[in-house]
Amino acid sequence: MPGFDPARITIPCAHFLHGRQVRGGAGLAVTRPADGQVYAELPVADDACVDEAVASARQAFFHADWARRAPRERARLMRRWADLTEADIDYLAALEALGSTRPIDQARAWDVPYTAEGIRFFAEFADKHGGEVAATAHNRLGMQIAEPLGVVGAIAPWNFPLSMTCWKVAPALAAGNTVVLKPSEMTPFTAVRLAELAIEAGIPPGVFNVIQGDGATTGDALCRHPDVAKITFTGSTVTGRHIMGACAETGPKPVTLELGGKSPQVVFGDIPDIERTAATLAGAITGNAGQVCVAGSRLLIERSLLEPMIKRLNAHFEMLEPGLTWASGSRFSPIISETQANRIESVVARALEAGAELIEGGSRFETSLGGCFYRPTILRVDNSDNPAVKEEIFGPVLSVQAFDDEEEALALAEHEVYGLAAGVHTADIGRALRAVRRLSAGTVWVNRYGRSNDYILPTGGYKRSGIGRDLGRAAFEANLHHKSVLIDLDT
């Protein structure tokens, strides 16, 4: 199914509670980003529905014995879930492409396989972590016992719906927790299908629940629910602040927050292959049309390379054309909504007013498709106070600043607000390692840019780019708390 007919795709417009789809009243219109057409009505979970979902998860935690089930049994069921996810690639990829910004070819090649393999990765942790024995006096036994938290509330973003659901749900379930997930109201449906596949794999009803709705109603109620032990969220820094506040007011309860970014790519003049680096830089800002929290949106380049690199970037950008996400061969993503496209235009306009020079792009594609497609854009900037440098744009907009030496490059790379990711491109390993130490970022890529299938490497932010880590052992351990036990043996 390289391409497909949108009219032939069944849409699961429902919550998923107690192991089944639960229909609710229509509430929100859901629009296809590629053509701007409304294609579904989404039920909105109110306080009562959130209560029902949390009660379902709580029941599964205590009475379906998910937490007390043998860890290897949890792992076996999760591996089965991963296999079913991979086998369902035709439907999952089509559903993802239909309602999100992910082109069908990319959903098939990356999103679905990555999600399945992520479930397998976390399943392997289920029986690999228990606790530890402490050093105590010879007549005492001291231990720390790791236990699941209980009901974990998860709020996933719209830019990579499938893989972000995996990031949130898989480590929580492997650790013995149950989950109530709220996907984005703009991309709500692949989460329901994943939950159905979990049931088919034998994971008990109530272990993985999905509630639909917006942030103000459904998300806030989930964060404030007294029986939710933890919240994990990926999204904007502004929303992350609200979530943290809600969890503090009604808990306090722990949070994992992966938030905004304004990530630099630092390119030194000694790079061995300018063509290869140009392709990397272009992909880092145009992948998913720049709608990526770790998008390499700030290019800092040694002055001698400035003009030849801009020429090569322009060549890469000129090859990208709009296309329907469900059509095979489409490579360039639409902007998720008219609201987001307007925001991109606003930031670019303010950047130009503040002195930026428009090198490439700066407008929407003229297309009859119906969706919003923004041209890959390059802004030459001399002032770090420019909005193109300071603000997360979440679109295919690259600011470019030139530097003359290493110290200036690393100074420009620092951002007063964000510290999610960074890239360094150089043939000098000493320089690369100095930069790795200096850069205030949760992830630093050297001579590459972007995540791979190395699930063991955690991801998260410095500064206001987040708290805690997704992926890796850190994500699994963040779904556990530890009980200290001290036993007197002389009795």
PDB file of C-alpha atoms in Angstrom, residues 11 25 70 91 125 171 276 291 303 336 346 402 440:
ATOM      1  CA  ILE A  11     -11.305   6.021  11.294  1.00  0.00           C
ATOM      2  CA  GLY A  25     -20.544  12.670  21.588  1.00  0.00           C
ATOM      3  CA  ALA A  70       5.944 -11.899  36.300  1.00  0.00           C
ATOM      4  CA  TYR A  91      -3.276   0.260   8.139  1.00  0.00           C
ATOM      5  CA  PHE A 125      13.859  -3.930  30.540  1.00  0.00           C
ATOM      6  CA  PRO A 171       8.478   2.180  29.311  1.00  0.00           C
ATOM      7  CA  ARG A 276      27.421  15.559   2.742  1.00  0.00           C
ATOM      8  CA  GLN A 291       7.979  20.504  12.849  1.00  0.00           C
ATOM      9  CA  ARG A 303      32.643  32.605   7.500  1.00  0.00           C
ATOM     10  CA  ILE A 336      -0.133  20.882  10.666  1.00  0.00           C
ATOM     11  CA  SER A 346       4.376  36.100  11.726  1.00  0.00           C
ATOM     12  CA  ALA A 402      28.682  33.469  10.514  1.00  0.00           C
ATOM     13  CA  SER A 440      24.287  23.361  26.974  1.00  0.00           C
TER      14      SER A 440
END
